[in-house]
Short mmCIF file of C-alpha atoms and ligand atoms in Angstrom, two decimals:
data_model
loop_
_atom_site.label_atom_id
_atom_site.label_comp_id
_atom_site.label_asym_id
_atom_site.label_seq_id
_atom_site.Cartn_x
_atom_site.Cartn_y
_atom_site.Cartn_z
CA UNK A 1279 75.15 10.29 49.76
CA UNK A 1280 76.11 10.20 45.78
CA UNK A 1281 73.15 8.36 44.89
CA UNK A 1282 73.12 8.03 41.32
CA UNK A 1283 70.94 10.44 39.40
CA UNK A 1284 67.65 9.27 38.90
CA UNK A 1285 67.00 8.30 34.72
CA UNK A 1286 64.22 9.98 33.35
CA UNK A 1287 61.67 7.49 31.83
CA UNK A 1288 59.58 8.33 28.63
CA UNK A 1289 56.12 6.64 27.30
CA UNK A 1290 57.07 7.28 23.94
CA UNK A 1291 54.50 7.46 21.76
CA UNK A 1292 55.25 5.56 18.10
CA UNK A 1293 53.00 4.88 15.04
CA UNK A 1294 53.59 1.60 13.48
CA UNK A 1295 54.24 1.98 10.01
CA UNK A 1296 53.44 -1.65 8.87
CA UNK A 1297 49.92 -0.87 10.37
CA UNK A 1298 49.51 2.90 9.63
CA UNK A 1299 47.63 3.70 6.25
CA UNK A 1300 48.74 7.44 5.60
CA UNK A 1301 45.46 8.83 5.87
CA UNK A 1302 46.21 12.05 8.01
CA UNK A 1303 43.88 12.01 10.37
CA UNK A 1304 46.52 11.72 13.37
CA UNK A 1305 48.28 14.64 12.12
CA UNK A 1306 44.92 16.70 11.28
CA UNK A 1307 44.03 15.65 15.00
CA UNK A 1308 47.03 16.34 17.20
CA UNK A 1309 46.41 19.79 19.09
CA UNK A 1310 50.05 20.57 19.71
CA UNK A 1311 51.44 19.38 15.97
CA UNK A 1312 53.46 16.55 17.25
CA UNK A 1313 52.89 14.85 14.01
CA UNK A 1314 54.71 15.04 10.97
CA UNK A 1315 55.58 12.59 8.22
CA UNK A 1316 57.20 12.73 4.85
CA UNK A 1317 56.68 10.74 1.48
CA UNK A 1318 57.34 7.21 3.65
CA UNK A 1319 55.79 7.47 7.08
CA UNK A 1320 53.90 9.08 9.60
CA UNK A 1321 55.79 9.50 13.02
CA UNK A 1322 55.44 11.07 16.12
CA UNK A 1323 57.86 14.09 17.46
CA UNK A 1324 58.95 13.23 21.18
CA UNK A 1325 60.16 16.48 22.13
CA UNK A 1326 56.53 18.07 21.48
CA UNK A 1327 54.13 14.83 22.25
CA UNK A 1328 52.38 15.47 25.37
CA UNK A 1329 50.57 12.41 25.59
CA UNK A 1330 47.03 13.72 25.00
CA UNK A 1331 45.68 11.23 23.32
CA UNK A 1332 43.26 13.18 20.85
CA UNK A 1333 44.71 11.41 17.95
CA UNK A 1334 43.99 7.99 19.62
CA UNK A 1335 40.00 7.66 19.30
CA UNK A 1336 39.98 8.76 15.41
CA UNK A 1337 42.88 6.17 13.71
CA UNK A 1338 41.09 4.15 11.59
CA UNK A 1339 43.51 1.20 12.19
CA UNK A 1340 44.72 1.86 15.88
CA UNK A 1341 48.45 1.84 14.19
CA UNK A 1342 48.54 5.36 16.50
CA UNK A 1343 48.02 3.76 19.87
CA UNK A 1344 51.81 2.12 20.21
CA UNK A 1345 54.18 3.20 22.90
CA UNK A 1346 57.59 2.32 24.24
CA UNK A 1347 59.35 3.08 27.34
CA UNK A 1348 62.71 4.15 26.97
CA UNK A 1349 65.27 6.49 28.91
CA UNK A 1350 64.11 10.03 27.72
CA UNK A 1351 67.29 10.69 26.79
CA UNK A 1352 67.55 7.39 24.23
CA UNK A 1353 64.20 8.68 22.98
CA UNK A 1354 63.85 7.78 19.19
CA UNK A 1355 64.07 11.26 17.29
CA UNK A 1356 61.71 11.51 14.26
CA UNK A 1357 64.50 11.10 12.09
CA UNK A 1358 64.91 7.76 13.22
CA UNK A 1359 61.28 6.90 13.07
CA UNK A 1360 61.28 7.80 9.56
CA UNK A 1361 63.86 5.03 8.30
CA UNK A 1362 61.36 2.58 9.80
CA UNK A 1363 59.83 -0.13 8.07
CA UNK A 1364 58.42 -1.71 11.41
CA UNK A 1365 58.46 -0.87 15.09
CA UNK A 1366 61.57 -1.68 17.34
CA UNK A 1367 61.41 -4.11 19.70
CA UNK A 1368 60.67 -3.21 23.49
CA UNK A 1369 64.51 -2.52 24.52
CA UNK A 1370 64.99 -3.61 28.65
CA UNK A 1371 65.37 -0.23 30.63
CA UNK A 1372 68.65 0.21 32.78
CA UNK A 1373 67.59 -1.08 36.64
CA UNK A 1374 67.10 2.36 37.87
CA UNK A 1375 64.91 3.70 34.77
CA UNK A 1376 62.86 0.35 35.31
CA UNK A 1377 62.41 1.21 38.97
CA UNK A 1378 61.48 5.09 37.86
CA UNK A 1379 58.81 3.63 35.26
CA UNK A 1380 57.20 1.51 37.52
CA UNK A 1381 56.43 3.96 39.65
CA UNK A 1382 60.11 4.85 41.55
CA UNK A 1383 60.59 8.08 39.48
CA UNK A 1384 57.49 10.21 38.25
CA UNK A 1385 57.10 9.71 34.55
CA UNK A 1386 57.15 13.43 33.08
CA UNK A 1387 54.09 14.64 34.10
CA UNK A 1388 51.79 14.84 31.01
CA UNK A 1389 53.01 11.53 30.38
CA UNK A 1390 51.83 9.75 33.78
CA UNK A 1391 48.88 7.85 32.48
CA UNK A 1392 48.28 8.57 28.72
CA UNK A 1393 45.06 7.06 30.03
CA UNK A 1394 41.19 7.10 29.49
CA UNK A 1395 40.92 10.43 31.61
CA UNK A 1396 42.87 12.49 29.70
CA UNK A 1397 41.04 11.17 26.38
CA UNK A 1398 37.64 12.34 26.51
CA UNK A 1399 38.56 15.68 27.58
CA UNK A 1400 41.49 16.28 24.98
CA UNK A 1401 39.60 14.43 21.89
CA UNK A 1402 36.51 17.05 22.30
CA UNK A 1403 38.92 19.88 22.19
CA UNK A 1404 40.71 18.62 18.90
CA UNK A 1405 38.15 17.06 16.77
CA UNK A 1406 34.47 18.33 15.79
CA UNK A 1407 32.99 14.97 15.88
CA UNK A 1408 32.79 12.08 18.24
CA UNK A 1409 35.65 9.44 19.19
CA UNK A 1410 33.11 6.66 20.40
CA UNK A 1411 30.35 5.21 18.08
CA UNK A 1412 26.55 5.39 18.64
CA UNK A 1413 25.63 3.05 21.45
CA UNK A 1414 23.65 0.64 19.35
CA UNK A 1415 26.46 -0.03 16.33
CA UNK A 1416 27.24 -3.44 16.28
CA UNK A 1417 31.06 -3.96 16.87
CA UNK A 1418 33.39 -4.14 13.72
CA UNK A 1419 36.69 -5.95 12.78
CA UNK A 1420 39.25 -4.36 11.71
CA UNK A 1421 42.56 -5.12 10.79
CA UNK A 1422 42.18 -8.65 9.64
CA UNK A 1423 44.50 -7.62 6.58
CA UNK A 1424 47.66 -5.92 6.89
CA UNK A 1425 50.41 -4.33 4.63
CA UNK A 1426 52.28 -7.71 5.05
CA UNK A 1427 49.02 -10.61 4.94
CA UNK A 1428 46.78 -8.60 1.84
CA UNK A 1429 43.62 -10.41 0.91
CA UNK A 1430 43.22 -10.98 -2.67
CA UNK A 1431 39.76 -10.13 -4.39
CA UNK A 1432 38.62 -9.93 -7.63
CA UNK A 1433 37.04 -7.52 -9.77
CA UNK A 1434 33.15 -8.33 -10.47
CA UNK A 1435 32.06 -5.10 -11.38
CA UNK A 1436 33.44 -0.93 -12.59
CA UNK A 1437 31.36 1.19 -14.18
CA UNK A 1438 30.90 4.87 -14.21
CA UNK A 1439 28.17 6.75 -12.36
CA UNK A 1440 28.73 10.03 -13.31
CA UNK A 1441 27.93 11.79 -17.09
CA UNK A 1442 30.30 10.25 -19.36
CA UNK A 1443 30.36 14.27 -20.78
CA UNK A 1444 31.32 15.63 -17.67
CA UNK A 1445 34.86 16.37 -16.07
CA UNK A 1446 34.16 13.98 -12.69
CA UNK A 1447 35.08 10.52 -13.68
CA UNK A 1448 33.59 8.84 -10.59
CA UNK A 1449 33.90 4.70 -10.78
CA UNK A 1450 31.32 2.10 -8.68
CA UNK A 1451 33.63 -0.81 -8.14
CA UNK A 1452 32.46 -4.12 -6.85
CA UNK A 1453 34.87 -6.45 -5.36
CA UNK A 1454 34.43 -10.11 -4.28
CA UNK A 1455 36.20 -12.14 -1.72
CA UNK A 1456 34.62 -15.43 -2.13
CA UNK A 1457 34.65 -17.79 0.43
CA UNK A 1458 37.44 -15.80 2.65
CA UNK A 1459 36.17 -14.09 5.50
CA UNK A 1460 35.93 -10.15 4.99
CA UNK A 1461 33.47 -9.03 7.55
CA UNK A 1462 32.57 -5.41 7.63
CA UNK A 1463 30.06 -2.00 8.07
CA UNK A 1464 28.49 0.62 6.99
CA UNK A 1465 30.83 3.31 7.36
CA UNK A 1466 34.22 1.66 7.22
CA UNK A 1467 36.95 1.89 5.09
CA UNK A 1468 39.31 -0.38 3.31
CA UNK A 1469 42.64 -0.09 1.92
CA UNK A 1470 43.95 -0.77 -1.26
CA UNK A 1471 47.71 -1.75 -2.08
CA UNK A 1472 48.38 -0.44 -6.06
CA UNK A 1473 50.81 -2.35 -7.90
CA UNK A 1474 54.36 -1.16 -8.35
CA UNK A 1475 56.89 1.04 -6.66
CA UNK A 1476 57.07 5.17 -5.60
CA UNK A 1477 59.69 7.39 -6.97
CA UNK A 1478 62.35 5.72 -4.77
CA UNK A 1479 61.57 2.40 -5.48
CA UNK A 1480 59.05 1.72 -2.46
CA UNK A 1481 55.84 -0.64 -2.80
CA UNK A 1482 53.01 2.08 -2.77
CA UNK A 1483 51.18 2.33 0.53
CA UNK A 1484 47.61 1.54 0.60
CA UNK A 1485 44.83 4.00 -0.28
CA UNK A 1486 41.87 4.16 1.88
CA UNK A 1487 38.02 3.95 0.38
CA UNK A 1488 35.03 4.03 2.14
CA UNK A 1489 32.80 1.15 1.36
CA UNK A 1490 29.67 2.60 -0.30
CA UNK A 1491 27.63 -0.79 0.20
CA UNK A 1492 26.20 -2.72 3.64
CA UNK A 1493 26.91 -5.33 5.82
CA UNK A 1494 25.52 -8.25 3.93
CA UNK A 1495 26.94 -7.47 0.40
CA UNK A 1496 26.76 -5.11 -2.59
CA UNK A 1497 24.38 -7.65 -3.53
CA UNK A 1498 22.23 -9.20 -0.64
CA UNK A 1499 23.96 -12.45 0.75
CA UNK A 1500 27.34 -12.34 -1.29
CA UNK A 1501 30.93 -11.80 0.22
CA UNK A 1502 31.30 -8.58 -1.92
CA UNK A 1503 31.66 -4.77 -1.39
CA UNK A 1504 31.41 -1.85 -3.39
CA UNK A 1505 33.48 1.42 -3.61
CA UNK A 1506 32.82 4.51 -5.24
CA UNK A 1507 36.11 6.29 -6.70
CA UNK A 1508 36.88 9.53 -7.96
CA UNK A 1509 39.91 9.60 -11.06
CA UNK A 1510 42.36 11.74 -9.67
CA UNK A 1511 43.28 13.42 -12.13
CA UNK A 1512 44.39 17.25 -10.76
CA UNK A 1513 45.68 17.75 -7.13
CA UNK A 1514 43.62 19.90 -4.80
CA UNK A 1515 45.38 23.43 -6.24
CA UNK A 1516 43.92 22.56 -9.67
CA UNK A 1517 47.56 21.04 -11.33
CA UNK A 1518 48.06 17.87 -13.47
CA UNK A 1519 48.05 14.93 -11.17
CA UNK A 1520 48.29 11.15 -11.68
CA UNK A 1521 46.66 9.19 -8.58
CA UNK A 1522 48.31 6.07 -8.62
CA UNK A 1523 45.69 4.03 -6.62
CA UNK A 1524 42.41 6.19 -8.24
CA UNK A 1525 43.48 5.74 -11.80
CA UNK A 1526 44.70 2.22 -11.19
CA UNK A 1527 41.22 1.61 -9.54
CA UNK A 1528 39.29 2.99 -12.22
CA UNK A 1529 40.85 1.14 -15.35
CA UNK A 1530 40.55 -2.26 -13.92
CA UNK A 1531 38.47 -5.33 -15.89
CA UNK A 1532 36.14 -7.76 -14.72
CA UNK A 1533 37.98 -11.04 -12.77
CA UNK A 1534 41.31 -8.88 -12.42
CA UNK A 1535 42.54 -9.13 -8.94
CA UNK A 1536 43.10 -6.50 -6.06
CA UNK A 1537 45.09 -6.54 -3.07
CA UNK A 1538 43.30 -5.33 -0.45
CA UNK A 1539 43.61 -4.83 3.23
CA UNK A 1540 41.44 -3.74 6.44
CA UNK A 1541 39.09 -3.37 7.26
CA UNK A 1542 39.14 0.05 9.16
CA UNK A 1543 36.98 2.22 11.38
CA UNK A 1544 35.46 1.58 14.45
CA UNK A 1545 33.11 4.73 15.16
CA UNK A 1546 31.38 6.26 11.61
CA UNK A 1547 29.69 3.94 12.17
CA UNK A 1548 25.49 3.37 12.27
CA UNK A 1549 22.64 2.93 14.98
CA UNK A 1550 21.11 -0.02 14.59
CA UNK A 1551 18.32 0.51 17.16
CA UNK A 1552 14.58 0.80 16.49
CA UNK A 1553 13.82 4.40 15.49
CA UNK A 1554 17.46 5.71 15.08
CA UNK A 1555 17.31 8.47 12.87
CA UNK A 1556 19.98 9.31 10.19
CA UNK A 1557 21.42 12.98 9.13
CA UNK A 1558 23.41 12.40 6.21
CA UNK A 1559 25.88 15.58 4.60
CA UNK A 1560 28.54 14.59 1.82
CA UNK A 1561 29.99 16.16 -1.16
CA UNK A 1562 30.77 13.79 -4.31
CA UNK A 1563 32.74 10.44 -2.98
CA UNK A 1564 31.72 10.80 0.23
CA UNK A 1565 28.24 10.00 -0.50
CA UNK A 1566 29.84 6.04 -0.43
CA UNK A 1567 29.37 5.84 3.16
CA UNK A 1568 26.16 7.69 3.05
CA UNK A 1569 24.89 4.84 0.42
CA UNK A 1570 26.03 1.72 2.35
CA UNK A 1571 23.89 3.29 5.34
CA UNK A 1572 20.68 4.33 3.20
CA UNK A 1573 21.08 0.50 1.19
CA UNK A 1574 21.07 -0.92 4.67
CA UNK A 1575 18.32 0.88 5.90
CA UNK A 1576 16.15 -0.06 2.55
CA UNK A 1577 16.98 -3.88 3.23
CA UNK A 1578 15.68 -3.29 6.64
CA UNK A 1579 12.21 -2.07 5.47
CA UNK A 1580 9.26 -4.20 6.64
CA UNK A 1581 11.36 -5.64 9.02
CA UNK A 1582 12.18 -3.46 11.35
CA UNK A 1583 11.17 -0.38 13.00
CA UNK A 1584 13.60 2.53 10.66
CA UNK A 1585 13.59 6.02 11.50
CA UNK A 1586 13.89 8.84 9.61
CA UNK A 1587 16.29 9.66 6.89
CA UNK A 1588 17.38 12.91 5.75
CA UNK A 1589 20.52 13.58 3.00
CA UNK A 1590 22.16 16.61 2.41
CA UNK A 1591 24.28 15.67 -1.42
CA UNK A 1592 26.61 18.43 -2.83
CA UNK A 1593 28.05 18.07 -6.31
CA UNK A 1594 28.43 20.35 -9.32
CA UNK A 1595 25.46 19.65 -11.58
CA UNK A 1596 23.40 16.59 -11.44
CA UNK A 1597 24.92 14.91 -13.93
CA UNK A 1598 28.71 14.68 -11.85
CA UNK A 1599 26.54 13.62 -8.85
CA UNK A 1600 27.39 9.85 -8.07
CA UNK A 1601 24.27 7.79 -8.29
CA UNK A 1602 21.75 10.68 -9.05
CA UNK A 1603 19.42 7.84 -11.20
CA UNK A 1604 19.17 5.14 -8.45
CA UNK A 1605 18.84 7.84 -5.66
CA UNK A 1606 16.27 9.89 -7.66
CA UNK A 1607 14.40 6.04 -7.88
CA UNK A 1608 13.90 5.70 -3.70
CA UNK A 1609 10.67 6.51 -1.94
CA UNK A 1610 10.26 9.99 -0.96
CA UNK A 1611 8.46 8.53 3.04
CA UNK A 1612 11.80 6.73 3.18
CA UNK A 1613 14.11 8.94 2.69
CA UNK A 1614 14.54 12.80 2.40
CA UNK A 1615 16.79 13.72 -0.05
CA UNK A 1616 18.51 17.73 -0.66
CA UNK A 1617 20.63 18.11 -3.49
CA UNK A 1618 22.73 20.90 -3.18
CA UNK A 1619 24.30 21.53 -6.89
CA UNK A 1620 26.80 24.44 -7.09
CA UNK A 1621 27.23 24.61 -11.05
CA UNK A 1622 24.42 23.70 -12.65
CA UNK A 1623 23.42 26.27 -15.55
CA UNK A 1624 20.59 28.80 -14.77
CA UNK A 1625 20.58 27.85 -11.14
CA UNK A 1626 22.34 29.48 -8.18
CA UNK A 1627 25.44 28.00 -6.46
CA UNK A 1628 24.19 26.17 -3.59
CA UNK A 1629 26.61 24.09 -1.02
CA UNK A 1630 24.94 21.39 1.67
CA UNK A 1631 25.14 23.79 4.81
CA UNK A 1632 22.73 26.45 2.67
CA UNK A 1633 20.21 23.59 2.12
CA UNK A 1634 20.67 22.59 5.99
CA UNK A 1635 19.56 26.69 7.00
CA UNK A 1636 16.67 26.46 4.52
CA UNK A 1637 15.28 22.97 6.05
CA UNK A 1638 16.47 24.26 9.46
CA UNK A 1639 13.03 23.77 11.38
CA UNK A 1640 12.87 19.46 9.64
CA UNK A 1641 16.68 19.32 11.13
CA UNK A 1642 15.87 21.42 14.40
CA UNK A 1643 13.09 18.36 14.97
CA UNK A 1644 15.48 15.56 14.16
CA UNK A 1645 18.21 16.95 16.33
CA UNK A 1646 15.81 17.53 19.92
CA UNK A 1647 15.66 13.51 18.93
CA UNK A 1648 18.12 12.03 20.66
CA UNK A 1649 18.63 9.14 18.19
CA UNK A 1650 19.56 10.86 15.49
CA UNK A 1651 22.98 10.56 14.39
CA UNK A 1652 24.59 12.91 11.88
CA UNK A 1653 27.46 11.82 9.96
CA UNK A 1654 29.04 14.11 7.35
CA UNK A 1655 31.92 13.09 4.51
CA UNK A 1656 33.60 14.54 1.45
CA UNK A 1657 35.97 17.80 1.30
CA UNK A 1658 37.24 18.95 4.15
CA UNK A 1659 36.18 22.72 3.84
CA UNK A 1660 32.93 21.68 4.08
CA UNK A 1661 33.42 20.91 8.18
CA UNK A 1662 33.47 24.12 9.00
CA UNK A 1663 30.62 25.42 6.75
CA UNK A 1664 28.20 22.33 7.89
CA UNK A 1665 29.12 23.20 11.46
CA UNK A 1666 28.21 26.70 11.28
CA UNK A 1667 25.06 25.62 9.73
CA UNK A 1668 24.16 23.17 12.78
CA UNK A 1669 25.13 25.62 14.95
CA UNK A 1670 22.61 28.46 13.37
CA UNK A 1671 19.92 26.18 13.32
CA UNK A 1672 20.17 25.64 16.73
CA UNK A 1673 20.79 28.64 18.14
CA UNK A 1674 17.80 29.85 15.91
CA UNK A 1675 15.23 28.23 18.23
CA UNK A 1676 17.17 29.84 21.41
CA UNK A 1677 18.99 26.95 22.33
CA UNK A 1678 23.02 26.66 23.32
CA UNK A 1679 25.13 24.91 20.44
CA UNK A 1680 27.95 23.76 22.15
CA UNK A 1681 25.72 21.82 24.74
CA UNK A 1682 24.29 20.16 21.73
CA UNK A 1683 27.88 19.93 20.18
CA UNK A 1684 29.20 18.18 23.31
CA UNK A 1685 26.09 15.77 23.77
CA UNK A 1686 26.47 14.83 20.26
CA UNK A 1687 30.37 13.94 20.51
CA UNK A 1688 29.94 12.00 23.88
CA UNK A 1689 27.07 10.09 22.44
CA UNK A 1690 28.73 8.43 19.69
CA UNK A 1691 26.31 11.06 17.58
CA UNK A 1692 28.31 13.77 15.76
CA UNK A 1693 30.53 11.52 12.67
CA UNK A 1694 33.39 13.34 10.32
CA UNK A 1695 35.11 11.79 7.77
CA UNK A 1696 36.90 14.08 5.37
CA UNK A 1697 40.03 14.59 3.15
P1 LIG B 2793 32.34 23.95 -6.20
O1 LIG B 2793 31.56 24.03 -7.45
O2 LIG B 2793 32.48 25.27 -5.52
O3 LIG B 2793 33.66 23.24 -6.39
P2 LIG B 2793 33.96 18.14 -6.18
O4 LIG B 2793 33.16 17.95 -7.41
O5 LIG B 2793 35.15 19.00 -6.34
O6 LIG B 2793 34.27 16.84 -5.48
O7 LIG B 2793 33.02 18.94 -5.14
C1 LIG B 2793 31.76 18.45 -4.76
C2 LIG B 2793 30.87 19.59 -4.38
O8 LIG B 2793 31.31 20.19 -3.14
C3 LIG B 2793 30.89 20.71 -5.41
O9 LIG B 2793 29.56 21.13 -5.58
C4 LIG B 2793 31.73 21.77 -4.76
O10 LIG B 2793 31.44 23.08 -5.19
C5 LIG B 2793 31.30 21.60 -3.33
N1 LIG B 2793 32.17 22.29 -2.37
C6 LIG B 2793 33.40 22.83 -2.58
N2 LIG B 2793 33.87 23.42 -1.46
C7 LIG B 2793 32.90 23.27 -0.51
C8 LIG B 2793 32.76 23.69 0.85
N3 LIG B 2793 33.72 24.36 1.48
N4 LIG B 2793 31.63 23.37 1.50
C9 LIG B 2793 30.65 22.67 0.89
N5 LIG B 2793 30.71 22.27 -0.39
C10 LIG B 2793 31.82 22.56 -1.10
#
């Protein structure tokens, strides 16, 4: 007669911070802007969360994918997330909320089964590229190293690889992890922890670099890795910036030490079957992926059975492009390379998605091949610009873009990775 109201049970869905490396993408992802963070942490707003699960697929260290069940009512507010150093422990539902979560009481609708269902559908309406990797990648660690166990390598290389004359201070930086195990891919990331504290006294959270060398070493057969780092020096409106971790990065020695953690990424990543073919688009830094996969590919030659490679490189003049002598050195048959420079005296500006119209009918062919796999990194206004391009070379020949679009994100063959 006066049963007891039933308790409404929430999935609430949590980042952990001790995990999470502040690198946006979860926030950049999430179609109903349930993400926020501030200066400390990125957390997750539970009166707006529906449980889609877009933002899922694309963390680079799965910190995104926690949850909690707790009495809607009791739900942590964002404030409260954003005092957190680490997630709360699992608190034991009242009886009758227990009951409702296993089943007793439908769990708020959207809710019900944050489940594999709801992914697919939601991650192709949020993101441009794909949230699985290409069917042949080989499977990658990641998170061997966290905020609280670093790894420790050392410094066995920084130079410059940019004109010493020019404004772009861009670093190659080769780090060594001797006989600890650091096993990664083409394609993923790692973090960095700088030295020292924030403004309010905090350790610095990691920064997150691609690795711009392969699998088996920045040099063939030793525990090493190489990233490719721009000074920070301005912020993206054009004032005086420091960057802590870039400028930190870019003065070190030879044999000092770096705190590093990761690895991260588990779907930019490469084909590694017989024939696969690679699309390559970056702007400046991002070309450190783009090297790891061409330097693996190279190793691979009389070996195996490599397809065709194709790069699409934007920078300002030649001289602030990152590794213009040794990519200017490669074969032509091996790889096809488009520079796309948009201040170089006497010539016209040119960005990557022009150069992708001009060789439309070369990418037309290597898109009808169904293992090619684009990937695409550097400055995030380019998305939308090298999109557009895809899209115009395709519909060109009289064929539907967003049939292509949607074979290329469920096949693992569509890759994004910008800031
Ligand atoms: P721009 O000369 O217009 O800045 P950066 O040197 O700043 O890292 O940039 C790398 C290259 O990317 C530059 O040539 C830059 O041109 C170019 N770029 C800037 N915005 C875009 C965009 N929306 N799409 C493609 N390329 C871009």
């Amino acid at each position: 007669m006066n049963a007891p109201l039933p308790v409404e049970v929430l999935k609430q869905h949590l980042i952990d911070p001790e995990i999470c490396i502040r690198c946006n993408t979860c926030e950049e992802t999430c179609p109903v802007d349930a993400i926020t963070h501030d200066a400390n942490s990125y957390v997750v707003d539970p009166e707006i969360c529906n449980g889609c699960m877009a933002c899922v697929p694309p963390c680079p260290t799965g910190s995104i994918d926690n949850w909690r069940l707790v009495v809607r009512a009791e739900a942590y507010s964002v404030q409260d997330q954003l005092g957190w150093e680490e997630l709360p422990q699992e608190k034991p539902l009242p009886v009758d909320a227990a009951a409702a979560g296993e089943g007793g009481q439908p769990m708020p609708a959207p809710q019900a089964e944050a489940g594999l269902a709801q992914t697919a559908a939601a991650v192709t309406a949020a993101t441009p590229g794909a949230a699985v990797p290409p069917w042949s990648a080989a499977h990658p660690y990641v998170n061997l190293y966290t905020h609280k166990t670093p790894i420790t390598a050392t410094v066995v290389g920084n130079y410059r690889v940019t004109g010493a004359d020019t404004e772009s201070d861009i670093h190659h930086i080769v780090l060594d992890f001797g006989e600890q195990p650091f096993p990664v891919l083409e394609g993923q990331s790692i973090g960095i922890l700088p030295p020292g504290v924030d403004a309010l006294g905090r350790p610095h959270h990691a920064r997150q670099y691609s690795l711009a060398s392969p699998r088996d070493g920045e040099r063939a057969g030793y525990n090493n890795l190489s990233l490719t780092v721009k000074r920070v020096t301005q912020d993206h409106g054009g004032a005086a910036a420091h960057g802590v971790c870039s400028n930190y990065l870019c003065d070190l020695a030879k044999n000092d030490t770096v705190q590093v953690i990761g690895p991260f990424g588990h779907t930019f990543l490469m084909p590694n079957h017989p024939q696969a073919n690679l699309i390559m688009i970056c702007t400046g830094t991002g070309s450190a992926p783009m090297r790891a996969m061409t330097e693996r590919s190279r190793r691979l030659i009389g070996t195996a059975d490599i397809g065709k490679l194709m790069l699409f490189f934007g920078a300002r003049t030649e001289r602030e492009l990152p590794y213009f002598g040794p990519l200017m050195k490669l074969p032509r048959d091996f790889i096809d390379i488009n520079l796309a420079l948009s201040r170089e005296p006497g010539q016209p500006k040119r960005y990557v998605q022009d150069l992708i119209r001009e060789r439309a009918a070369h990418v037309r062919g290597l898109l009808a091949d169904r293992n090619t796999c684009i990937y695409v990194c550097g400055l995030k206004g380019m998305e939308v610009g090298v999109l557009d391009a895809l899209r115009d070379v395709v519909v060109q020949s009289g064929e539907d873009w967003s049939i292509l679009h949607d074979a290329l994100r469920r096949e693992g063959r569509l890759h994004f990775e910008t800031y």
